[in-house]
Amino acid sequence: MTFKSKPVVTVQQHILQEQMRFPGASGEFSWLLSGITLATKLIQARIRRAGLSDILGEHGDTNVQGEMQQKLDVYADEALVHSLGTRSSVGVLASEENEHPVILQQHISEDAKYAVIFDPLDGSSNIDVNVSVGTTFSIFRKPDGVQSGDASSWFLQPGHKQIAAGYVVYGSSTILVYTAGRGVHGFTLDPAIGAYVLSHENIRMPNQGSYYSVNEANSESFPEAYRTYLDGLRKGKLNKTYSTRYIGSMVPDFHRTLLKGGIFLYPPTKKFPDGKLRLLYEANPVAFIAEQAGGLATNGKQRILDIYPESIHQRTCLAVGSKVEMEELMRCVVEG
Ligand code: FBP
């Protein structure tokens, strides 16, 4: 194998090459993203040794969602706030673990033009049992006319305003997937060199898959239309036999859907009539990636990326996946 046949391209190189397309690009953006790659390398190092160090179990506090924080939730949050806090182009941060956005005081200057919102560790219920979890991130530009101090308003923009988004899966390997609006690319962390190396260039979601992913334990409380839809999938309505896969961590469940096709959904339930997942740091990043890869994402009523958020931690119903399965879902829900 020579580097000619398989060049080693790191995520930083890839972003810089992408940026070269834009005259006057400053490199700030790749510097920002290097904050995310640094933090997720720190997080994955802790996860890989979780059973050997005192990092498993509850931290003792609850977060704004009323969920008991896991020690790794808090560590991951601190790693991202620390790493992004040193990037002067970042004005405001927001996280699943913090009720209010974090204003990076010393940076509310003119060159602070980006807002980053993230779920430091998605799939917390799977941490202690060594099942894949993930980190998500979504990046916005400071909206025009917004007062620097009004931190929330940096984030209260529809998902189609995201300038970049992505996630990291901590699974059999660690892979970072991102889009900056020009396709979707995947980088696998090479532990030998400690760098994210391009492994999946220009990912396209298959037009139809053979898996559906939903917590069927909740199906009794799904609206009729969703039950009809899932029944149709099981009965071969889309001229295909479907199997089901559900990890219970959105990021790896979505990652499988991105690579293999099919559909991942969290419909309205009795416990979560407006959906469980959070719009800004769970639904928006995967919706942006899905659409960039040829898929679709909806809350059952509208395109996820067209929803105008009212609050940082608002929840939404989510269905995301391949065109064939998504169009059938929208037919069922609209006709439902
Ligand atoms: P957090 O762990 O970050 O709160 O994420 C929520 C989540 O764990 C998603 O990753 C996952 O898709 C969903 O909740 C699982 O919910 P349920 O156990 O109700 O199926």
PDB file of N, CA, C and O in Angstrom, residues 63-129:
ATOM      1  N   ASN A  63     -29.618  17.046  35.348  1.00  0.00           N
ATOM      2  CA  ASN A  63     -29.487  18.142  34.371  1.00  0.00           C
ATOM      3  C   ASN A  63     -30.853  18.786  34.120  1.00  0.00           C
ATOM      4  O   ASN A  63     -31.847  18.400  34.730  1.00  0.00           O
ATOM      5  N   VAL A  64     -30.877  19.754  33.199  1.00  0.00           N
ATOM      6  CA  VAL A  64     -32.094  20.537  32.962  1.00  0.00           C
ATOM      7  C   VAL A  64     -33.257  19.647  32.513  1.00  0.00           C
ATOM      8  O   VAL A  64     -34.425  19.993  32.680  1.00  0.00           O
ATOM      9  N   GLN A  65     -32.933  18.420  31.993  1.00  0.00           N
ATOM     10  CA  GLN A  65     -34.003  17.522  31.549  1.00  0.00           C
ATOM     11  C   GLN A  65     -34.549  16.732  32.725  1.00  0.00           C
ATOM     12  O   GLN A  65     -35.425  15.880  32.578  1.00  0.00           O
ATOM     13  N   GLY A  66     -33.932  16.953  33.924  1.00  0.00           N
ATOM     14  CA  GLY A  66     -34.359  16.167  35.082  1.00  0.00           C
ATOM     15  C   GLY A  66     -33.723  14.786  35.083  1.00  0.00           C
ATOM     16  O   GLY A  66     -34.106  13.912  35.851  1.00  0.00           O
ATOM     17  N   GLU A  67     -32.745  14.560  34.193  1.00  0.00           N
ATOM     18  CA  GLU A  67     -32.073  13.247  34.137  1.00  0.00           C
ATOM     19  C   GLU A  67     -30.871  13.245  35.084  1.00  0.00           C
ATOM     20  O   GLU A  67     -30.167  14.260  35.186  1.00  0.00           O
ATOM     21  N   MET A  68     -30.645  12.120  35.735  1.00  0.00           N
ATOM     22  CA  MET A  68     -29.465  11.984  36.595  1.00  0.00           C
ATOM     23  C   MET A  68     -28.228  12.002  35.693  1.00  0.00           C
ATOM     24  O   MET A  68     -28.120  11.213  34.763  1.00  0.00           O
ATOM     25  N   GLN A  69     -27.311  12.931  35.962  1.00  0.00           N
ATOM     26  CA  GLN A  69     -26.119  13.027  35.107  1.00  0.00           C
ATOM     27  C   GLN A  69     -25.173  11.868  35.409  1.00  0.00           C
ATOM     28  O   GLN A  69     -24.945  11.521  36.572  1.00  0.00           O
ATOM     29  N   GLN A  70     -24.605  11.283  34.361  1.00  0.00           N
ATOM     30  CA  GLN A  70     -23.569  10.264  34.518  1.00  0.00           C
ATOM     31  C   GLN A  70     -22.222  10.984  34.615  1.00  0.00           C
ATOM     32  O   GLN A  70     -22.056  12.080  34.070  1.00  0.00           O
ATOM     33  N   LYS A  71     -21.252  10.351  35.278  1.00  0.00           N
ATOM     34  CA  LYS A  71     -19.926  10.983  35.412  1.00  0.00           C
ATOM     35  C   LYS A  71     -19.357  11.310  34.024  1.00  0.00           C
ATOM     36  O   LYS A  71     -18.780  12.379  33.797  1.00  0.00           O
ATOM     37  N   LEU A  72     -19.565  10.410  33.066  1.00  0.00           N
ATOM     38  CA  LEU A  72     -19.031  10.635  31.713  1.00  0.00           C
ATOM     39  C   LEU A  72     -19.757  11.777  31.008  1.00  0.00           C
ATOM     40  O   LEU A  72     -19.180  12.491  30.202  1.00  0.00           O
ATOM     41  N   ASP A  73     -21.046  11.994  31.341  1.00  0.00           N
ATOM     42  CA  ASP A  73     -21.767  13.160  30.782  1.00  0.00           C
ATOM     43  C   ASP A  73     -21.026  14.436  31.179  1.00  0.00           C
ATOM     44  O   ASP A  73     -20.766  15.310  30.358  1.00  0.00           O
ATOM     45  N   VAL A  74     -20.694  14.521  32.474  1.00  0.00           N
ATOM     46  CA  VAL A  74     -20.063  15.739  33.008  1.00  0.00           C
ATOM     47  C   VAL A  74     -18.650  15.885  32.442  1.00  0.00           C
ATOM     48  O   VAL A  74     -18.255  16.976  32.003  1.00  0.00           O
ATOM     49  N   TYR A  75     -17.907  14.778  32.389  1.00  0.00           N
ATOM     50  CA  TYR A  75     -16.543  14.846  31.831  1.00  0.00           C
ATOM     51  C   TYR A  75     -16.593  15.311  30.373  1.00  0.00           C
ATOM     52  O   TYR A  75     -15.851  16.203  29.960  1.00  0.00           O
ATOM     53  N   ALA A  76     -17.499  14.714  29.594  1.00  0.00           N
ATOM     54  CA  ALA A  76     -17.592  15.057  28.162  1.00  0.00           C
ATOM     55  C   ALA A  76     -17.964  16.526  27.994  1.00  0.00           C
ATOM     56  O   ALA A  76     -17.392  17.237  27.154  1.00  0.00           O
ATOM     57  N   ASP A  77     -18.888  17.005  28.829  1.00  0.00           N
ATOM     58  CA  ASP A  77     -19.312  18.408  28.745  1.00  0.00           C
ATOM     59  C   ASP A  77     -18.131  19.323  29.037  1.00  0.00           C
ATOM     60  O   ASP A  77     -17.861  20.267  28.287  1.00  0.00           O
ATOM     61  N   GLU A  78     -17.387  19.006  30.095  1.00  0.00           N
ATOM     62  CA  GLU A  78     -16.225  19.848  30.461  1.00  0.00           C
ATOM     63  C   GLU A  78     -15.164  19.818  29.367  1.00  0.00           C
ATOM     64  O   GLU A  78     -14.566  20.848  29.037  1.00  0.00           O
ATOM     65  N   ALA A  79     -14.956  18.652  28.747  1.00  0.00           N
ATOM     66  CA  ALA A  79     -13.942  18.548  27.688  1.00  0.00           C
ATOM     67  C   ALA A  79     -14.305  19.448  26.508  1.00  0.00           C
ATOM     68  O   ALA A  79     -13.445  20.146  25.955  1.00  0.00           O
ATOM     69  N   LEU A  80     -15.592  19.485  26.147  1.00  0.00           N
ATOM     70  CA  LEU A  80     -16.022  20.318  25.005  1.00  0.00           C
ATOM     71  C   LEU A  80     -15.968  21.800  25.364  1.00  0.00           C
ATOM     72  O   LEU A  80     -15.477  22.615  24.570  1.00  0.00           O
ATOM     73  N   VAL A  81     -16.434  22.152  26.575  1.00  0.00           N
ATOM     74  CA  VAL A  81     -16.406  23.574  26.972  1.00  0.00           C
ATOM     75  C   VAL A  81     -14.956  24.053  27.038  1.00  0.00           C
ATOM     76  O   VAL A  81     -14.613  25.128  26.533  1.00  0.00           O
ATOM     77  N   HIS A  82     -14.072  23.205  27.578  1.00  0.00           N
ATOM     78  CA  HIS A  82     -12.648  23.586  27.670  1.00  0.00           C
ATOM     79  C   HIS A  82     -12.048  23.760  26.271  1.00  0.00           C
ATOM     80  O   HIS A  82     -11.463  24.800  25.951  1.00  0.00           O
ATOM     81  N   SER A  83     -12.219  22.768  25.413  1.00  0.00           N
ATOM     82  CA  SER A  83     -11.553  22.793  24.096  1.00  0.00           C
ATOM     83  C   SER A  83     -12.113  23.902  23.208  1.00  0.00           C
ATOM     84  O   SER A  83     -11.366  24.592  22.527  1.00  0.00           O
ATOM     85  N   LEU A  84     -13.429  24.105  23.232  1.00  0.00           N
ATOM     86  CA  LEU A  84     -14.026  25.149  22.383  1.00  0.00           C
ATOM     87  C   LEU A  84     -13.820  26.525  23.012  1.00  0.00           C
ATOM     88  O   LEU A  84     -13.789  27.540  22.313  1.00  0.00           O
ATOM     89  N   GLY A  85     -13.626  26.547  24.327  1.00  0.00           N
ATOM     90  CA  GLY A  85     -13.455  27.823  25.032  1.00  0.00           C
ATOM     91  C   GLY A  85     -12.186  28.551  24.608  1.00  0.00           C
ATOM     92  O   GLY A  85     -12.055  29.755  24.780  1.00  0.00           O
ATOM     93  N   THR A  86     -11.255  27.833  23.996  1.00  0.00           N
ATOM     94  CA  THR A  86      -9.990  28.468  23.585  1.00  0.00           C
ATOM     95  C   THR A  86     -10.043  28.939  22.133  1.00  0.00           C
ATOM     96  O   THR A  86      -9.067  29.423  21.604  1.00  0.00           O
ATOM     97  N   ARG A  87     -11.220  28.778  21.482  1.00  0.00           N
ATOM     98  CA  ARG A  87     -11.352  29.195  20.076  1.00  0.00           C
ATOM     99  C   ARG A  87     -12.007  30.566  20.021  1.00  0.00           C
ATOM    100  O   ARG A  87     -13.214  30.684  20.259  1.00  0.00           O
ATOM    101  N   SER A  88     -11.249  31.603  19.679  1.00  0.00           N
ATOM    102  CA  SER A  88     -11.758  32.989  19.784  1.00  0.00           C
ATOM    103  C   SER A  88     -12.935  33.254  18.845  1.00  0.00           C
ATOM    104  O   SER A  88     -13.701  34.171  19.055  1.00  0.00           O
ATOM    105  N   SER A  89     -13.109  32.417  17.837  1.00  0.00           N
ATOM    106  CA  SER A  89     -14.234  32.677  16.910  1.00  0.00           C
ATOM    107  C   SER A  89     -15.555  32.184  17.496  1.00  0.00           C
ATOM    108  O   SER A  89     -16.620  32.447  16.951  1.00  0.00           O
ATOM    109  N   VAL A  90     -15.481  31.479  18.629  1.00  0.00           N
ATOM    110  CA  VAL A  90     -16.707  30.956  19.254  1.00  0.00           C
ATOM    111  C   VAL A  90     -17.165  31.941  20.326  1.00  0.00           C
ATOM    112  O   VAL A  90     -16.416  32.241  21.242  1.00  0.00           O
ATOM    113  N   GLY A  91     -18.379  32.445  20.154  1.00  0.00           N
ATOM    114  CA  GLY A  91     -18.911  33.435  21.105  1.00  0.00           C
ATOM    115  C   GLY A  91     -19.720  32.788  22.216  1.00  0.00           C
ATOM    116  O   GLY A  91     -19.613  33.156  23.383  1.00  0.00           O
ATOM    117  N   VAL A  92     -20.517  31.787  21.842  1.00  0.00           N
ATOM    118  CA  VAL A  92     -21.446  31.188  22.805  1.00  0.00           C
ATOM    119  C   VAL A  92     -21.490  29.670  22.619  1.00  0.00           C
ATOM    120  O   VAL A  92     -21.411  29.187  21.492  1.00  0.00           O
ATOM    121  N   LEU A  93     -21.605  28.957  23.738  1.00  0.00           N
ATOM    122  CA  LEU A  93     -21.746  27.500  23.720  1.00  0.00           C
ATOM    123  C   LEU A  93     -23.052  27.134  24.420  1.00  0.00           C
ATOM    124  O   LEU A  93     -23.480  27.836  25.347  1.00  0.00           O
ATOM    125  N   ALA A  94     -23.653  26.019  24.002  1.00  0.00           N
ATOM    126  CA  ALA A  94     -24.806  25.493  24.743  1.00  0.00           C
ATOM    127  C   ALA A  94     -24.720  23.976  24.718  1.00  0.00           C
ATOM    128  O   ALA A  94     -24.175  23.396  23.771  1.00  0.00           O
ATOM    129  N   SER A  95     -25.210  23.364  25.797  1.00  0.00           N
ATOM    130  CA  SER A  95     -25.047  21.918  25.934  1.00  0.00           C
ATOM    131  C   SER A  95     -26.281  21.297  26.578  1.00  0.00           C
ATOM    132  O   SER A  95     -26.960  21.958  27.377  1.00  0.00           O
ATOM    133  N   GLU A  96     -26.520  20.018  26.278  1.00  0.00           N
ATOM    134  CA  GLU A  96     -27.630  19.298  26.906  1.00  0.00           C
ATOM    135  C   GLU A  96     -27.486  19.353  28.424  1.00  0.00           C
ATOM    136  O   GLU A  96     -28.467  19.332  29.160  1.00  0.00           O
ATOM    137  N   GLU A  97     -26.231  19.413  28.898  1.00  0.00           N
ATOM    138  CA  GLU A  97     -25.984  19.316  30.342  1.00  0.00           C
ATOM    139  C   GLU A  97     -26.136  20.645  31.077  1.00  0.00           C
ATOM    140  O   GLU A  97     -26.081  20.684  32.305  1.00  0.00           O
ATOM    141  N   ASN A  98     -26.280  21.761  30.344  1.00  0.00           N
ATOM    142  CA  ASN A  98     -26.386  23.068  31.024  1.00  0.00           C
ATOM    143  C   ASN A  98     -27.678  23.772  30.641  1.00  0.00           C
ATOM    144  O   ASN A  98     -27.987  23.896  29.458  1.00  0.00           O
ATOM    145  N   GLU A  99     -28.411  24.229  31.662  1.00  0.00           N
ATOM    146  CA  GLU A  99     -29.694  24.870  31.392  1.00  0.00           C
ATOM    147  C   GLU A  99     -29.516  26.091  30.497  1.00  0.00           C
ATOM    148  O   GLU A  99     -30.265  26.297  29.548  1.00  0.00           O
ATOM    149  N   HIS A 100     -28.498  26.895  30.779  1.00  0.00           N
ATOM    150  CA  HIS A 100     -28.316  28.138  30.024  1.00  0.00           C
ATOM    151  C   HIS A 100     -27.054  28.091  29.150  1.00  0.00           C
ATOM    152  O   HIS A 100     -26.107  27.388  29.495  1.00  0.00           O
ATOM    153  N   PRO A 101     -27.060  28.850  28.044  1.00  0.00           N
ATOM    154  CA  PRO A 101     -25.862  28.891  27.205  1.00  0.00           C
ATOM    155  C   PRO A 101     -24.674  29.449  28.000  1.00  0.00           C
ATOM    156  O   PRO A 101     -24.855  30.162  28.966  1.00  0.00           O
ATOM    157  N   VAL A 102     -23.502  29.044  27.591  1.00  0.00           N
ATOM    158  CA  VAL A 102     -22.271  29.523  28.231  1.00  0.00           C
ATOM    159  C   VAL A 102     -21.710  30.637  27.352  1.00  0.00           C
ATOM    160  O   VAL A 102     -21.411  30.413  26.184  1.00  0.00           O
ATOM    161  N   ILE A 103     -21.653  31.857  27.916  1.00  0.00           N
ATOM    162  CA  ILE A 103     -21.075  32.975  27.154  1.00  0.00           C
ATOM    163  C   ILE A 103     -19.589  32.992  27.450  1.00  0.00           C
ATOM    164  O   ILE A 103     -19.191  33.059  28.611  1.00  0.00           O
ATOM    165  N   LEU A 104     -18.775  32.879  26.436  1.00  0.00           N
ATOM    166  CA  LEU A 104     -17.310  32.858  26.649  1.00  0.00           C
ATOM    167  C   LEU A 104     -16.854  34.297  26.795  1.00  0.00           C
ATOM    168  O   LEU A 104     -16.377  34.930  25.874  1.00  0.00           O
ATOM    169  N   GLN A 105     -17.033  34.836  28.016  1.00  0.00           N
ATOM    170  CA  GLN A 105     -16.895  36.273  28.314  1.00  0.00           C
ATOM    171  C   GLN A 105     -15.817  36.945  27.471  1.00  0.00           C
ATOM    172  O   GLN A 105     -16.068  37.835  26.700  1.00  0.00           O
ATOM    173  N   GLN A 106     -14.648  36.424  27.570  1.00  0.00           N
ATOM    174  CA  GLN A 106     -13.558  37.217  26.980  1.00  0.00           C
ATOM    175  C   GLN A 106     -13.661  37.242  25.471  1.00  0.00           C
ATOM    176  O   GLN A 106     -12.928  37.918  24.791  1.00  0.00           O
ATOM    177  N   HIS A 107     -14.655  36.500  24.906  1.00  0.00           N
ATOM    178  CA  HIS A 107     -14.691  36.456  23.440  1.00  0.00           C
ATOM    179  C   HIS A 107     -15.874  37.177  22.834  1.00  0.00           C
ATOM    180  O   HIS A 107     -16.052  37.135  21.631  1.00  0.00           O
ATOM    181  N   ILE A 108     -16.701  37.849  23.645  1.00  0.00           N
ATOM    182  CA  ILE A 108     -17.855  38.521  23.008  1.00  0.00           C
ATOM    183  C   ILE A 108     -17.337  39.780  22.322  1.00  0.00           C
ATOM    184  O   ILE A 108     -17.672  40.892  22.635  1.00  0.00           O
ATOM    185  N   SER A 109     -16.392  39.545  21.410  1.00  0.00           N
ATOM    186  CA  SER A 109     -15.865  40.672  20.614  1.00  0.00           C
ATOM    187  C   SER A 109     -16.326  40.469  19.187  1.00  0.00           C
ATOM    188  O   SER A 109     -16.993  39.478  18.875  1.00  0.00           O
ATOM    189  N   GLU A 110     -15.959  41.339  18.349  1.00  0.00           N
ATOM    190  CA  GLU A 110     -16.445  41.283  16.946  1.00  0.00           C
ATOM    191  C   GLU A 110     -16.078  39.967  16.289  1.00  0.00           C
ATOM    192  O   GLU A 110     -16.856  39.389  15.555  1.00  0.00           O
ATOM    193  N   ASP A 111     -14.857  39.411  16.636  1.00  0.00           N
ATOM    194  CA  ASP A 111     -14.494  38.210  15.867  1.00  0.00           C
ATOM    195  C   ASP A 111     -15.185  36.950  16.396  1.00  0.00           C
ATOM    196  O   ASP A 111     -15.028  35.870  15.859  1.00  0.00           O
ATOM    197  N   ALA A 112     -15.996  37.111  17.452  1.00  0.00           N
ATOM    198  CA  ALA A 112     -16.736  35.934  17.938  1.00  0.00           C
ATOM    199  C   ALA A 112     -17.996  35.827  17.089  1.00  0.00           C
ATOM    200  O   ALA A 112     -18.938  36.562  17.271  1.00  0.00           O
ATOM    201  N   LYS A 113     -17.973  34.930  16.102  1.00  0.00           N
ATOM    202  CA  LYS A 113     -19.131  34.875  15.203  1.00  0.00           C
ATOM    203  C   LYS A 113     -19.819  33.511  15.161  1.00  0.00           C
ATOM    204  O   LYS A 113     -20.802  33.338  14.450  1.00  0.00           O
ATOM    205  N   TYR A 114     -19.325  32.552  15.910  1.00  0.00           N
ATOM    206  CA  TYR A 114     -19.959  31.230  15.856  1.00  0.00           C
ATOM    207  C   TYR A 114     -20.594  30.854  17.195  1.00  0.00           C
ATOM    208  O   TYR A 114     -20.096  31.215  18.259  1.00  0.00           O
ATOM    209  N   ALA A 115     -21.689  30.092  17.091  1.00  0.00           N
ATOM    210  CA  ALA A 115     -22.345  29.517  18.277  1.00  0.00           C
ATOM    211  C   ALA A 115     -22.317  28.004  18.098  1.00  0.00           C
ATOM    212  O   ALA A 115     -22.641  27.516  17.014  1.00  0.00           O
ATOM    213  N   VAL A 116     -21.886  27.266  19.124  1.00  0.00           N
ATOM    214  CA  VAL A 116     -21.824  25.810  19.026  1.00  0.00           C
ATOM    215  C   VAL A 116     -22.712  25.201  20.108  1.00  0.00           C
ATOM    216  O   VAL A 116     -22.599  25.581  21.277  1.00  0.00           O
ATOM    217  N   ILE A 117     -23.612  24.291  19.687  1.00  0.00           N
ATOM    218  CA  ILE A 117     -24.480  23.597  20.653  1.00  0.00           C
ATOM    219  C   ILE A 117     -24.221  22.107  20.501  1.00  0.00           C
ATOM    220  O   ILE A 117     -24.001  21.626  19.383  1.00  0.00           O
ATOM    221  N   PHE A 118     -24.183  21.372  21.604  1.00  0.00           N
ATOM    222  CA  PHE A 118     -23.803  19.962  21.519  1.00  0.00           C
ATOM    223  C   PHE A 118     -24.489  19.114  22.575  1.00  0.00           C
ATOM    224  O   PHE A 118     -24.951  19.614  23.598  1.00  0.00           O
ATOM    225  N   ASP A 119     -24.576  17.818  22.297  1.00  0.00           N
ATOM    226  CA  ASP A 119     -24.951  16.809  23.285  1.00  0.00           C
ATOM    227  C   ASP A 119     -23.653  16.078  23.584  1.00  0.00           C
ATOM    228  O   ASP A 119     -23.188  15.274  22.779  1.00  0.00           O
ATOM    229  N   PRO A 120     -23.045  16.367  24.742  1.00  0.00           N
ATOM    230  CA  PRO A 120     -21.695  15.842  24.995  1.00  0.00           C
ATOM    231  C   PRO A 120     -21.640  14.317  24.941  1.00  0.00           C
ATOM    232  O   PRO A 120     -20.680  13.742  24.427  1.00  0.00           O
ATOM    233  N   LEU A 121     -22.690  13.653  25.492  1.00  0.00           N
ATOM    234  CA  LEU A 121     -22.699  12.196  25.468  1.00  0.00           C
ATOM    235  C   LEU A 121     -24.125  11.716  25.296  1.00  0.00           C
ATOM    236  O   LEU A 121     -24.919  11.717  26.227  1.00  0.00           O
ATOM    237  N   ASP A 122     -24.429  11.331  24.074  1.00  0.00           N
ATOM    238  CA  ASP A 122     -25.786  10.901  23.740  1.00  0.00           C
ATOM    239  C   ASP A 122     -25.913   9.402  23.939  1.00  0.00           C
ATOM    240  O   ASP A 122     -25.044   8.652  23.534  1.00  0.00           O
ATOM    241  N   GLY A 123     -27.001   9.011  24.612  1.00  0.00           N
ATOM    242  CA  GLY A 123     -27.187   7.578  24.866  1.00  0.00           C
ATOM    243  C   GLY A 123     -26.677   7.198  26.244  1.00  0.00           C
ATOM    244  O   GLY A 123     -26.207   6.091  26.470  1.00  0.00           O
ATOM    245  N   SER A 124     -26.827   8.164  27.181  1.00  0.00           N
ATOM    246  CA  SER A 124     -26.245   7.955  28.516  1.00  0.00           C
ATOM    247  C   SER A 124     -26.657   6.634  29.136  1.00  0.00           C
ATOM    248  O   SER A 124     -25.886   6.012  29.849  1.00  0.00           O
ATOM    249  N   SER A 125     -27.869   6.165  28.819  1.00  0.00           N
ATOM    250  CA  SER A 125     -28.342   4.939  29.488  1.00  0.00           C
ATOM    251  C   SER A 125     -27.501   3.728  29.075  1.00  0.00           C
ATOM    252  O   SER A 125     -27.571   2.675  29.691  1.00  0.00           O
ATOM    253  N   ASN A 126     -26.685   3.873  28.065  1.00  0.00           N
ATOM    254  CA  ASN A 126     -25.879   2.733  27.582  1.00  0.00           C
ATOM    255  C   ASN A 126     -24.423   2.787  28.033  1.00  0.00           C
ATOM    256  O   ASN A 126     -23.660   1.851  27.773  1.00  0.00           O
ATOM    257  N   ILE A 127     -24.048   3.884  28.719  1.00  0.00           N
ATOM    258  CA  ILE A 127     -22.626   4.050  29.060  1.00  0.00           C
ATOM    259  C   ILE A 127     -22.122   2.880  29.887  1.00  0.00           C
ATOM    260  O   ILE A 127     -21.112   2.244  29.563  1.00  0.00           O
ATOM    261  N   ASP A 128     -22.839   2.586  30.996  1.00  0.00           N
ATOM    262  CA  ASP A 128     -22.309   1.603  31.959  1.00  0.00           C
ATOM    263  C   ASP A 128     -22.323   0.179  31.434  1.00  0.00           C
ATOM    264  O   ASP A 128     -21.749  -0.714  32.047  1.00  0.00           O
ATOM    265  N   VAL A 129     -23.029  -0.049  30.317  1.00  0.00           N
ATOM    266  CA  VAL A 129     -23.113  -1.428  29.810  1.00  0.00           C
ATOM    267  C   VAL A 129     -22.319  -1.584  28.508  1.00  0.00           C
ATOM    268  O   VAL A 129     -22.562  -2.493  27.712  1.00  0.00           O
TER     269      VAL A 129
END
